[in-house]
CSV table of C-alpha atoms and ligand atoms in Angstrom, one decimal:
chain,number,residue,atom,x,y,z
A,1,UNK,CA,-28.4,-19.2,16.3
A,2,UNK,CA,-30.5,-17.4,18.4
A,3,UNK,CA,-32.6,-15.0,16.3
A,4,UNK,CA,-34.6,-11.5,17.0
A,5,UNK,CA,-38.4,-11.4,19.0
A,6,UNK,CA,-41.0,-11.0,16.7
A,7,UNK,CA,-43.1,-8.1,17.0
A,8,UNK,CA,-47.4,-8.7,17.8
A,9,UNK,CA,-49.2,-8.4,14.3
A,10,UNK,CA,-52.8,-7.1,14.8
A,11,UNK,CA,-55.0,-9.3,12.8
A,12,UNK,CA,-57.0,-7.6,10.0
A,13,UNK,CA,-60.3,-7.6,8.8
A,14,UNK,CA,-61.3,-10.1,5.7
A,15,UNK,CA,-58.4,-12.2,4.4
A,16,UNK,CA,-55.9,-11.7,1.3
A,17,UNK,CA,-55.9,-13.8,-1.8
A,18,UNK,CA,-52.6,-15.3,-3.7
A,19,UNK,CA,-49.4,-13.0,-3.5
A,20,UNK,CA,-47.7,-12.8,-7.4
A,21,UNK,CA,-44.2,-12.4,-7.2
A,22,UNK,CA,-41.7,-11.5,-10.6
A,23,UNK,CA,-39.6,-14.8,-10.8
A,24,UNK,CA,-36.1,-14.2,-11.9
A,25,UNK,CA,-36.3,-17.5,-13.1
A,26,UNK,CA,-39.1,-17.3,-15.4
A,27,UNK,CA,-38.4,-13.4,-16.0
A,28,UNK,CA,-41.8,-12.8,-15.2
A,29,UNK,CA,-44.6,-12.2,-12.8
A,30,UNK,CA,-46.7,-15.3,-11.5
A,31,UNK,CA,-48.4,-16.2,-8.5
A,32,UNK,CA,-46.8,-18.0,-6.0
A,33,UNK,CA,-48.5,-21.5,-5.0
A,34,UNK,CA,-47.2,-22.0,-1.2
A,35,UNK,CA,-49.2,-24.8,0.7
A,36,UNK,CA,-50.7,-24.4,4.5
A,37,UNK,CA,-47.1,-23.5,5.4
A,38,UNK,CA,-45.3,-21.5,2.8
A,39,UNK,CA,-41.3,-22.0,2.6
A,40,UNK,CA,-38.7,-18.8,1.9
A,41,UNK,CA,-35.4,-18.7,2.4
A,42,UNK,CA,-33.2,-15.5,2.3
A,43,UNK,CA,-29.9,-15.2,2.5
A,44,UNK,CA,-28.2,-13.5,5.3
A,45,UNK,CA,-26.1,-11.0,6.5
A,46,UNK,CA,-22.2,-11.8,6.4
A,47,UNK,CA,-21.3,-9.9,9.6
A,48,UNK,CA,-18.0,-7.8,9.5
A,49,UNK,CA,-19.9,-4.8,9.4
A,50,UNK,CA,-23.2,-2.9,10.3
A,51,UNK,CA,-26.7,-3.3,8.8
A,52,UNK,CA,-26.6,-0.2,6.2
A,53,UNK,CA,-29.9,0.8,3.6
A,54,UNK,CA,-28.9,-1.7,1.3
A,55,UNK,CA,-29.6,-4.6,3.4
A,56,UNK,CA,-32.5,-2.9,5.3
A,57,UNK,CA,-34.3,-2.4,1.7
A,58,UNK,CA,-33.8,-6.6,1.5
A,59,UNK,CA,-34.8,-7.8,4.7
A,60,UNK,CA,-38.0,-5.2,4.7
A,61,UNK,CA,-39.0,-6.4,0.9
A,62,UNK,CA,-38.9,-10.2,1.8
A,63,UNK,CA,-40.7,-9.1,5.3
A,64,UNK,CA,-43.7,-7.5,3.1
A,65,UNK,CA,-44.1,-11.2,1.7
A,66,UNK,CA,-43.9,-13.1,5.1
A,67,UNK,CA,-46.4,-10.6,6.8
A,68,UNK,CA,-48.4,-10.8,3.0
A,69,UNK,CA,-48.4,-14.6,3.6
A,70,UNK,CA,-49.4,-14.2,7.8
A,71,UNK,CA,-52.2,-11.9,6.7
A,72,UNK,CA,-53.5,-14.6,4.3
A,73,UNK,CA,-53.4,-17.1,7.3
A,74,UNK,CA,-50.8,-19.1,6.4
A,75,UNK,CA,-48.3,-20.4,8.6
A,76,UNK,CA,-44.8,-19.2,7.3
A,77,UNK,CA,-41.1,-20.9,7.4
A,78,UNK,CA,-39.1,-18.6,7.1
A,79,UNK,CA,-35.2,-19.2,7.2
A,80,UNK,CA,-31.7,-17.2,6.7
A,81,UNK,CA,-28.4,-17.7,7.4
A,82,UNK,CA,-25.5,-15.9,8.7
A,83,UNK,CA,-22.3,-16.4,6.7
A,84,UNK,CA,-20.2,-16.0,10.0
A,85,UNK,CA,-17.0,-17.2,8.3
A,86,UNK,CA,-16.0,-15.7,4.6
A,87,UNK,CA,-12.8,-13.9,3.5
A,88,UNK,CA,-14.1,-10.3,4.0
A,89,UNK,CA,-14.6,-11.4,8.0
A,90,UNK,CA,-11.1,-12.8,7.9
A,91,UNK,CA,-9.7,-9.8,5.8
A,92,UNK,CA,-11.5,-7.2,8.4
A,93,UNK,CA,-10.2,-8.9,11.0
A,94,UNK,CA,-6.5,-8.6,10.0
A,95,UNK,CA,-7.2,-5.0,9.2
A,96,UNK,CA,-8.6,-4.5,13.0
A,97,UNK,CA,-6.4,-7.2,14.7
A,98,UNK,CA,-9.7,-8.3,16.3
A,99,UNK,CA,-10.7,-11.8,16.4
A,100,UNK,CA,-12.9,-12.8,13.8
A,101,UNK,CA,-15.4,-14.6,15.7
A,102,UNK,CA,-16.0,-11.5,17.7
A,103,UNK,CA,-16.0,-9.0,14.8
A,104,UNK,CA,-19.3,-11.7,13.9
A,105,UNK,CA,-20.9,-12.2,17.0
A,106,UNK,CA,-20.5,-7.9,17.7
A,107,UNK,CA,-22.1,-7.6,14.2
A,108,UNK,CA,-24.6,-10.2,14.3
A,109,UNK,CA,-26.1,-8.7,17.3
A,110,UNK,CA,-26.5,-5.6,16.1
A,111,UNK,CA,-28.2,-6.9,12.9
A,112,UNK,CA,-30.5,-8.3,15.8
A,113,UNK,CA,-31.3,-5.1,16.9
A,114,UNK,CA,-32.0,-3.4,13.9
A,115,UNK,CA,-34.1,-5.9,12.4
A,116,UNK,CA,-36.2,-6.2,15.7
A,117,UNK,CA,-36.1,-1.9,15.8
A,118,UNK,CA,-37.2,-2.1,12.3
A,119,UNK,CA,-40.1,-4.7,13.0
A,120,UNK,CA,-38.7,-7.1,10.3
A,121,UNK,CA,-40.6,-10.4,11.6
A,122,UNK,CA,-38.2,-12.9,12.4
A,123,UNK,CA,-36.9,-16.2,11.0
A,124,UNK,CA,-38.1,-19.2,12.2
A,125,UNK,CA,-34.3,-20.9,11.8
A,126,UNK,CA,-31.8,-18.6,12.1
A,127,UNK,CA,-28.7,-20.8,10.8
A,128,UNK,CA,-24.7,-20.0,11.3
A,129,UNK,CA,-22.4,-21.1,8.5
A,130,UNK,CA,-20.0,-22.1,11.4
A,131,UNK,CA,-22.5,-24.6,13.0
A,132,UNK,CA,-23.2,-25.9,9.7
A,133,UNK,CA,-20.3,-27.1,8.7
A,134,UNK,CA,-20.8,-30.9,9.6
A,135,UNK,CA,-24.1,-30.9,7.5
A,136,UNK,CA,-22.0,-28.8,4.6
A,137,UNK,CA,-18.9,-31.6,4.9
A,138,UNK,CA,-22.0,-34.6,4.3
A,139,UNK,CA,-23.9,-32.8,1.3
A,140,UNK,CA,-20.0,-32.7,-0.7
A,141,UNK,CA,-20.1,-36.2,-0.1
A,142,UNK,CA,-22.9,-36.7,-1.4
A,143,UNK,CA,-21.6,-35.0,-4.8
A,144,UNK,CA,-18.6,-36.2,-4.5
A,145,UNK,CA,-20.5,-39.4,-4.5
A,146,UNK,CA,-22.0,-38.5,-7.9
A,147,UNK,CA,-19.2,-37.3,-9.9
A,148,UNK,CA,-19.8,-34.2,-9.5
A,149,UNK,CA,-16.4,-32.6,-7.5
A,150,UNK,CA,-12.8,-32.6,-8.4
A,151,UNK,CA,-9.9,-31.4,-6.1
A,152,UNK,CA,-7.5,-29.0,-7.6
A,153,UNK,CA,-4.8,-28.8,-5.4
A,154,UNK,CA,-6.7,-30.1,-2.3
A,155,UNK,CA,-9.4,-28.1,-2.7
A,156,UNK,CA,-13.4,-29.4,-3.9
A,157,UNK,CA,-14.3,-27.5,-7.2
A,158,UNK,CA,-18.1,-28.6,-8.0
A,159,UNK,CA,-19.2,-29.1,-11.8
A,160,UNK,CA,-21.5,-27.0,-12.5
A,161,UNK,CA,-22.4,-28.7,-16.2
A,162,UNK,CA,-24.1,-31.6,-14.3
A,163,UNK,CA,-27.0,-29.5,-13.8
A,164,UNK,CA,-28.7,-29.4,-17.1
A,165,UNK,CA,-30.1,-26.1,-15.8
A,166,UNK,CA,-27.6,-24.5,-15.1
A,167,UNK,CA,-27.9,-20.5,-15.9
A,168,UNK,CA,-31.7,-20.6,-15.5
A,169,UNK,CA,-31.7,-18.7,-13.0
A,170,UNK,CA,-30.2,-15.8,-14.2
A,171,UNK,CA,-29.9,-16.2,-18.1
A,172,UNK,CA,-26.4,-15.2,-18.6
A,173,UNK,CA,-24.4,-15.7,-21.2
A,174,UNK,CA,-20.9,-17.9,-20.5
A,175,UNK,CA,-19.0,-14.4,-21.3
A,176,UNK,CA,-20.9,-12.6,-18.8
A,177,UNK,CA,-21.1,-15.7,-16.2
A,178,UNK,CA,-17.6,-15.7,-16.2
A,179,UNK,CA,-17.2,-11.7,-16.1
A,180,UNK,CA,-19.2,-11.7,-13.3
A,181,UNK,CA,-18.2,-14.4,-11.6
A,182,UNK,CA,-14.6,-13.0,-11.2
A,183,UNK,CA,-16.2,-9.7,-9.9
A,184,UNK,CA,-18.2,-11.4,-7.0
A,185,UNK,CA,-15.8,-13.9,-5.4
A,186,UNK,CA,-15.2,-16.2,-7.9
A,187,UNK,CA,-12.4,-17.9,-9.3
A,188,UNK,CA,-12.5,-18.7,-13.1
A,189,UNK,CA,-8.9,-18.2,-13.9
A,190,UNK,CA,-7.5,-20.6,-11.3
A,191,UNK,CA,-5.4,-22.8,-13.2
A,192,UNK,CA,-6.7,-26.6,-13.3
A,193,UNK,CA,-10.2,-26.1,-13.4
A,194,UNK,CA,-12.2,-27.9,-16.1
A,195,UNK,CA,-14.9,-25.1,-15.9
A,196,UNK,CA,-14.5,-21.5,-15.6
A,197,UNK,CA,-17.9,-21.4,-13.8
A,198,UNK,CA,-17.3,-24.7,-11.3
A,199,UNK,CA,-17.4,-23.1,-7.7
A,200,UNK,CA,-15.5,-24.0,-4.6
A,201,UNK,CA,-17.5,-26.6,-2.2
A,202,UNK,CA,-14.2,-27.1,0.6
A,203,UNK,CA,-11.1,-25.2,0.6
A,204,UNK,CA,-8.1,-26.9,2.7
A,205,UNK,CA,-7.0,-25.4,5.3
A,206,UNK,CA,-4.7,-22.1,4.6
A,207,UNK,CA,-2.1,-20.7,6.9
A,208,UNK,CA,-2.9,-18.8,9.9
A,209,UNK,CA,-7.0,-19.4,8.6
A,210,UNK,CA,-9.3,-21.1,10.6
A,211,UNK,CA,-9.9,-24.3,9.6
A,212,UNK,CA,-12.3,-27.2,10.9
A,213,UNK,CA,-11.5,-31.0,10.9
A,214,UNK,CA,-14.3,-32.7,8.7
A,215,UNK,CA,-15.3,-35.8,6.7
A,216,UNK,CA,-13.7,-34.0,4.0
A,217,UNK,CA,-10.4,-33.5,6.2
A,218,UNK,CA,-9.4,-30.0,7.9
A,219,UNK,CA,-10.7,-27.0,5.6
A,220,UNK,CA,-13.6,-24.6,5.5
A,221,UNK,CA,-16.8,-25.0,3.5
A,222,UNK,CA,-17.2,-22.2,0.1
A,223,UNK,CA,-19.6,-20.0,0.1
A,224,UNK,CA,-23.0,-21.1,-2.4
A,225,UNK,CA,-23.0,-25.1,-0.1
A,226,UNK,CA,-23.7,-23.1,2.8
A,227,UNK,CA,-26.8,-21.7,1.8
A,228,UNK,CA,-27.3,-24.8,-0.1
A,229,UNK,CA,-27.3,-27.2,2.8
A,230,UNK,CA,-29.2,-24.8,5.4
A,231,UNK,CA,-32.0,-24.0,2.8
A,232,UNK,CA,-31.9,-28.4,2.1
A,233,UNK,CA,-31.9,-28.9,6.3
A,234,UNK,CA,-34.3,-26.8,7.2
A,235,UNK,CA,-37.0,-26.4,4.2
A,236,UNK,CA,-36.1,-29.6,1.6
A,237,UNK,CA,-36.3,-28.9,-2.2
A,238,UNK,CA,-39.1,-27.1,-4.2
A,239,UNK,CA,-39.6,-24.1,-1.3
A,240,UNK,CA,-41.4,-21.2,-2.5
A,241,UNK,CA,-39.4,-18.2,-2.5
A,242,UNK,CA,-35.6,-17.9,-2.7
A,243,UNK,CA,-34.6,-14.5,-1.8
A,244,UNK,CA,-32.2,-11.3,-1.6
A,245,UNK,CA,-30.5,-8.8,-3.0
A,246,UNK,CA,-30.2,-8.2,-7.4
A,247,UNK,CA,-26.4,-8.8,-6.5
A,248,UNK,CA,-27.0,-12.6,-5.9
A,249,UNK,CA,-28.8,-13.5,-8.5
A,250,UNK,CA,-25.3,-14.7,-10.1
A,251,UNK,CA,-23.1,-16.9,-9.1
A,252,UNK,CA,-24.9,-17.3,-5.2
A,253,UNK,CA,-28.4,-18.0,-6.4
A,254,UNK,CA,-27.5,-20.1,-9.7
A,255,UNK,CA,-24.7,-22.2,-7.9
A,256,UNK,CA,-27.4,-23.0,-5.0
A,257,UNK,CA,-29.7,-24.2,-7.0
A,258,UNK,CA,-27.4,-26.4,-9.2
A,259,UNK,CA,-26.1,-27.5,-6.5
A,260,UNK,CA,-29.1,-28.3,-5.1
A,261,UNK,CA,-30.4,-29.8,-8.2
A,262,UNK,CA,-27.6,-32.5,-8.4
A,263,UNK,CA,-27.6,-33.5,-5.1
A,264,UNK,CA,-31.4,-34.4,-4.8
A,265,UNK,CA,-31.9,-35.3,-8.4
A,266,UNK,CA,-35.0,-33.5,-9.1
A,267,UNK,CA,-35.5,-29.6,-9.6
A,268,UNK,CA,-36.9,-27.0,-8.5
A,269,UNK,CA,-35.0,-26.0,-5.8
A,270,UNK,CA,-37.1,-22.9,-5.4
A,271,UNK,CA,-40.3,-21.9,-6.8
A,272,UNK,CA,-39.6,-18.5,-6.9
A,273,UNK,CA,-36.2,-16.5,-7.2
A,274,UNK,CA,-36.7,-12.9,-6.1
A,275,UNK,CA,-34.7,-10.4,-5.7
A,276,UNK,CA,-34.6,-6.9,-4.2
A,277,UNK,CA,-32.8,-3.7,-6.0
A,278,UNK,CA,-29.5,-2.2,-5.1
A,279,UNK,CA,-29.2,0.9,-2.9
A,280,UNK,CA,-26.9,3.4,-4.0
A,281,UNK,CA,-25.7,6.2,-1.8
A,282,UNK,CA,-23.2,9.1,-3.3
A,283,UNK,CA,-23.4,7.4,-6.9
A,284,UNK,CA,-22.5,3.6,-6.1
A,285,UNK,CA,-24.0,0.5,-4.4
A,286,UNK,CA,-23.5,0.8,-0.4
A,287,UNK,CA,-21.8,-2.3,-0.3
A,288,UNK,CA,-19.3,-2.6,3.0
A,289,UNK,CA,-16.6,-3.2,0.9
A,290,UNK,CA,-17.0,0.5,-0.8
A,291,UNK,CA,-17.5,2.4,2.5
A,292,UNK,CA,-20.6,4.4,1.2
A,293,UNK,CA,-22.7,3.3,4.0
A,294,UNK,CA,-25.8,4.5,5.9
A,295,UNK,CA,-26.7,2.5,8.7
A,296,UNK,CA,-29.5,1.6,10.5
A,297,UNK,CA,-27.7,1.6,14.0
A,298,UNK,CA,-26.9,5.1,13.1
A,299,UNK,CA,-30.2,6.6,12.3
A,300,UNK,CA,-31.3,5.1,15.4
A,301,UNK,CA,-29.1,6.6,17.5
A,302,UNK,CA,-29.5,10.0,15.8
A,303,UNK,CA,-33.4,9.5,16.5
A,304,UNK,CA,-35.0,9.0,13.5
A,305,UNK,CA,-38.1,6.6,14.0
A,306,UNK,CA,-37.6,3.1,12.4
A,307,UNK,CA,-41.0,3.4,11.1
A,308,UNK,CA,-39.5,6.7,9.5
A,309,UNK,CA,-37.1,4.3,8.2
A,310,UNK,CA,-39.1,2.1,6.6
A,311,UNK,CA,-41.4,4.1,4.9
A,312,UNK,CA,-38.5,5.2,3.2
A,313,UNK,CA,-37.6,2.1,1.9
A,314,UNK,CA,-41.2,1.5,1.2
A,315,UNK,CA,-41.6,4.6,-1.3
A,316,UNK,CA,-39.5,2.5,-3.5
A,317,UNK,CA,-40.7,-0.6,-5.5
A,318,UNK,CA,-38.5,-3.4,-4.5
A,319,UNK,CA,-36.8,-4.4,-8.1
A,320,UNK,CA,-36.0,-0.8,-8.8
A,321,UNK,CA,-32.5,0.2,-7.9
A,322,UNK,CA,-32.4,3.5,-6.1
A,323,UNK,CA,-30.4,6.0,-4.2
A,324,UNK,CA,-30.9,6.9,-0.4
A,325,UNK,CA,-31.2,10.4,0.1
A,326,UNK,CA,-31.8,12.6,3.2
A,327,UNK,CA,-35.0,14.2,1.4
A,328,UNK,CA,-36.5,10.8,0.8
A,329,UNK,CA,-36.7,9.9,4.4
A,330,UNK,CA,-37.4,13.7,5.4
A,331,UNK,CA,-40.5,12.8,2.8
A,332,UNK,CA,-41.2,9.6,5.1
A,333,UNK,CA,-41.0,11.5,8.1
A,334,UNK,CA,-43.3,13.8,6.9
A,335,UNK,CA,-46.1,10.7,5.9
A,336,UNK,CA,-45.2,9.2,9.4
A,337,UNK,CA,-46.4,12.3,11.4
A,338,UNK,CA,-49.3,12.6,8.9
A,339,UNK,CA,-50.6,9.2,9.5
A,340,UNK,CA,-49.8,8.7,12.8
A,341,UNK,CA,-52.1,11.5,13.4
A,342,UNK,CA,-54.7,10.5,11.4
A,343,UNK,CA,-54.6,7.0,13.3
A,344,UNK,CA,-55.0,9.0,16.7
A,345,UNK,CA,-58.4,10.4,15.6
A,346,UNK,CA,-61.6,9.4,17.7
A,347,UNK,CA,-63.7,8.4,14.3
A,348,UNK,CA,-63.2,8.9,10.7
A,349,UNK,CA,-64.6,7.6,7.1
A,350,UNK,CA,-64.6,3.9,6.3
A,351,UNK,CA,-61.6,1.8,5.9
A,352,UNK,CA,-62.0,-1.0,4.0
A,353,UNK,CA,-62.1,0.0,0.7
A,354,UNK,CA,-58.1,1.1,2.0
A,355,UNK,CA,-57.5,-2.5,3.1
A,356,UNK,CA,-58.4,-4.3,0.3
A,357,UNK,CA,-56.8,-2.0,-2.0
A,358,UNK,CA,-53.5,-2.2,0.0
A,359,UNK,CA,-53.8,-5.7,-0.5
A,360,UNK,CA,-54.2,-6.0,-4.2
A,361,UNK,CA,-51.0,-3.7,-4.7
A,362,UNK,CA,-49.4,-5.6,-2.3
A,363,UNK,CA,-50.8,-9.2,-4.1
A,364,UNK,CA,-49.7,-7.6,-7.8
A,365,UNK,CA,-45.6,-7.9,-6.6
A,366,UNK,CA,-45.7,-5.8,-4.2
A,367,UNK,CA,-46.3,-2.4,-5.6
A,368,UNK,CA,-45.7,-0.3,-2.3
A,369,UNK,CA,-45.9,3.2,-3.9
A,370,UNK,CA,-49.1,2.8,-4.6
A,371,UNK,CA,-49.7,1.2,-1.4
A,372,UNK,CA,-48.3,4.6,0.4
A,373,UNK,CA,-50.4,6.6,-2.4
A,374,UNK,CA,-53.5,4.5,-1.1
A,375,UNK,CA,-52.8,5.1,2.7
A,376,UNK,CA,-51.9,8.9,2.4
A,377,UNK,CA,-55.5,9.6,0.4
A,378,UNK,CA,-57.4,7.9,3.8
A,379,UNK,CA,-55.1,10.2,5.9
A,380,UNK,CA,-55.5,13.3,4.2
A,381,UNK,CA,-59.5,13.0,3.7
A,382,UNK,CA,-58.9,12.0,7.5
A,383,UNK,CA,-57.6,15.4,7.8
A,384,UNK,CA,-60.3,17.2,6.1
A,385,UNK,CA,-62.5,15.7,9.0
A,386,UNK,CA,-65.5,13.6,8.3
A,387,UNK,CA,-66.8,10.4,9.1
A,388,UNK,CA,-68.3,8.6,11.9
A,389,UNK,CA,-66.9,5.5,12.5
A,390,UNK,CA,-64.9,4.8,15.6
A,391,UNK,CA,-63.0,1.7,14.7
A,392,UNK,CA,-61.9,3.2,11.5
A,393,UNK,CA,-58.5,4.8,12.9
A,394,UNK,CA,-57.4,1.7,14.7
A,395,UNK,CA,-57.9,-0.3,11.6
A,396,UNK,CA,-55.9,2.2,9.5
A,397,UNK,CA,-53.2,1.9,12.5
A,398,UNK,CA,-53.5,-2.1,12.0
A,399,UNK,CA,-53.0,-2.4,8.4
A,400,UNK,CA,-49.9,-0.3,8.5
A,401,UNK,CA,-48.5,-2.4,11.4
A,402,UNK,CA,-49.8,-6.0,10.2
A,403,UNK,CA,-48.8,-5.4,6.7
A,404,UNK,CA,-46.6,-2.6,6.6
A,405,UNK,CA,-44.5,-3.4,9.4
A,406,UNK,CA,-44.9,0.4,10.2
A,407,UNK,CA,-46.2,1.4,13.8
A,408,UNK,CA,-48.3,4.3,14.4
A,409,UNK,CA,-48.1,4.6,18.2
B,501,5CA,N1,-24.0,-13.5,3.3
B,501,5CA,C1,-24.3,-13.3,1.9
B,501,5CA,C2,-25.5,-14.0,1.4
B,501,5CA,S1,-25.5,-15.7,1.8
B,501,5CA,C3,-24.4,-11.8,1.6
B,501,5CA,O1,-24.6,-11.5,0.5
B,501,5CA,N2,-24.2,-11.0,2.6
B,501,5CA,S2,-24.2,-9.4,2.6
B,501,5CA,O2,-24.1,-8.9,3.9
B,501,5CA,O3,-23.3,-8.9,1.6
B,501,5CA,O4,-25.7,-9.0,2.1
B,501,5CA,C4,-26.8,-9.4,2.8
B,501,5CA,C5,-28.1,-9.2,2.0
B,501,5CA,O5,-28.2,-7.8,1.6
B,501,5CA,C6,-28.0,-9.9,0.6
B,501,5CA,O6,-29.3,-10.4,0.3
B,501,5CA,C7,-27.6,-8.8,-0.4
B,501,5CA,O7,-28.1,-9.1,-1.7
B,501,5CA,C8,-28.3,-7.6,0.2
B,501,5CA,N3,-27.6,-6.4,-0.1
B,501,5CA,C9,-26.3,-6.1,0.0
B,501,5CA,N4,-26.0,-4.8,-0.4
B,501,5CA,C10,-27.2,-4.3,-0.8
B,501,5CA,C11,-27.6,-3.0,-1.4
B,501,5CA,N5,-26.7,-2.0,-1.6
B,501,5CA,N6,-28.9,-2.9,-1.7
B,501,5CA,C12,-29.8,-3.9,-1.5
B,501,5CA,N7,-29.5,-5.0,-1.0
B,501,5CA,C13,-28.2,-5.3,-0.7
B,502,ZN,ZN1,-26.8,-17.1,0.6
């Protein structure tokens, strides 16, 4: 799939050191350890409806680590999907009596838009479930071809046991796997699995679904292969960050990796699992399915600045789990007007004990209140008038737009 143009990054002064990232996995902090070109995939949008906070908050955190990485001058790979078929796009589409395939094209071009509005640096490989479904078909072969899937009636169940780490990822217990699973599109009380916890790889063709004709004969693939096979295609095992939202940490992330664990026979499949905190708005998570949505699109069309936008998802460390409120981004209004003027001076004091202290919050997982806290104390002594360098504006201006994805023009 076509993805979004990528915005110019001004290139800073000095270079960054390693980036430390918490690691679901480990449940705790380490440094990442990405070679010349470092490897992150994130999972995508699945397009029946418009970009809200929620996923703005995800794309903008794992954005901070690919322009963390650029600024260090490494070459990034940077992937996501887009899960362009999955019940909820089937379900909206009955609801709408629109097609399907243009409920996900409509909203996968607006989630174009708002990532490119919001300066969100794009992937590299921009990958459609839909166009991978031959590659999807292969890899269940290739577990099938291991032992490792089962039909129950005509459709692939994986076994999730054959990974010996299973669960690592998110260190659940089998009571709360199974809870959860149920809540977040699984199925552990179908009858004929051996496994509450094995997950659908290929589901045969359903009346009045679409369906494609396959390897594994006419069906559609589940959801966890998907990312699976794209994230196996595109960056091969042991990437360094596997990313998104606190919501897929279990079952999406822990079936990926499995799966991916089984099928290559080696582990990891990710360095890193990371994962951004839930957005609430009027007491629960937006989530499309709730309705309690802000949206990007909206915003936009009611003015607001998408730097406005992002500073107010900024003000928020990205594991916390926090509420959108209309204060909160009149707050990041206010800092944009105060640092854009600040930027716009002819000469101020130096700047680089800023940028390198912007850089070590960013480096120690991302801690971007203080990095605001750090840029508002150059702006406000900016205010206060005072010193004499020229260049010092532009390269406050830069280090917002290189590594906050914020523009002060
Ligand atoms: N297509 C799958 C991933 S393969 C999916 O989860 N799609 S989604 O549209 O539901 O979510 C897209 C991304 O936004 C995911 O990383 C998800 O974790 C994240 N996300 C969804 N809702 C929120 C929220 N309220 N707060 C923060 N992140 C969210
Ligand atoms: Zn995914």
């Amino acid at each position: 799939m076509k993805a979004w143009p990528s915005p110019e990054i001004p290139s800073l002064p000095g270079t960054a050191g390693s980036l430390t990232l918490f690691d679901t996995g480990r449940q705790a902090a380490r440094p990442t350890t990405p070679g010349p070109t470092a490897r992150m995939y994130v999972c995508g949008i699945t397009p029946y409806d418009a970009t809200h906070m929620g996923h703005a908050f995800t794309y903008v955190t794992f954005d901070l680590i690919h322009r963390f990485w650029r600024d260090a001058g490494l070459d990034v790979h940077y992937v996501q999907n887009v899960t362009d078929i999955d019940d909820p796009l089937l379900e909206r589409a009955v609801e709408t009596g629109q097609d399907w395939r243009a409920i996900a094209d409509r909203e996968t071009a607006l989630f174009r838009e708002d990532m490119e509005a919001l300066r969100v640096l794009p992937p590299r490989d921009y990958i459609g479930a839909v166009e991978s479904i031959p590659s999807v078909a292969a890899y269940v072969q290739d577990l099938q071809a291991r032992g490792s899937v089962y039909a129950v009636e005509g459709d692939l169940y994986f076994r999730v046991r054959q990974d010996p780490s299973f669960g690592a990822v998110s260190h659940l217990s089998d009571d709360e796997m199974v809870r959860i699973f149920r809540e977040r599109g699984g199925d552990p009380d179908r009858p004929g699995k051996e496994d509450p916890l094995d997950c659908l790889v290929w589901q045969s063709a359903r009346p009045d679904e679409p369906a494609w004709n396959t390897s594994l004969g006419h069906g559609r693939p589940g959801w966890h292969i998907e990312c699976t096979a794209i994230a196996l295609d595109h960056l091969g095992m042991g990437f360094d960050v596997q990313g998104g939202g606190s919501d897929l940490v279990f079952p999406h992330h822990e079936m990926c990796a499995s799966e991916a664990h089984v099928l290559m026979q080696e582990t990891p499949f990710a360095g890193h699992y990371v994962h951004s905190g839930m957005v609430a708005w009027q007491g629960h998570k937006m989530s499309k399915s709730r309705g309690n949505l802000v949206f990007v699109s909206e915003l936009r069309r009611n003015g607001v600045s998408p730097a406005a936008i992002r500073l107010a998802l900024l003000a928020h460390h990205y594991r916390s789990d926090w509420s959108w409120t209309p204060q909160g981004l009149d707050g990041a209004q206010q800092r944009l007007a105060l640092w854009t003027r600040a930027a716009q001076a002819d000469h101020g004091t130096d700047v680089a004990t800023t940028l390198s202290k912007v850089r070590a919050a960013l480096a120690d997982d991302l801690r971007t209140p203080e990095v605001l806290d750090v840029m508002d104390d150059w702006a406000m002594a900016q205010q206060s008038g005072g010193g004499t360098d020229a260049q010092s504006p532009k390269t406050f201006a830069a280090i917002a737009d290189a590594l906050l994805g914020v523009s002060l023009n």
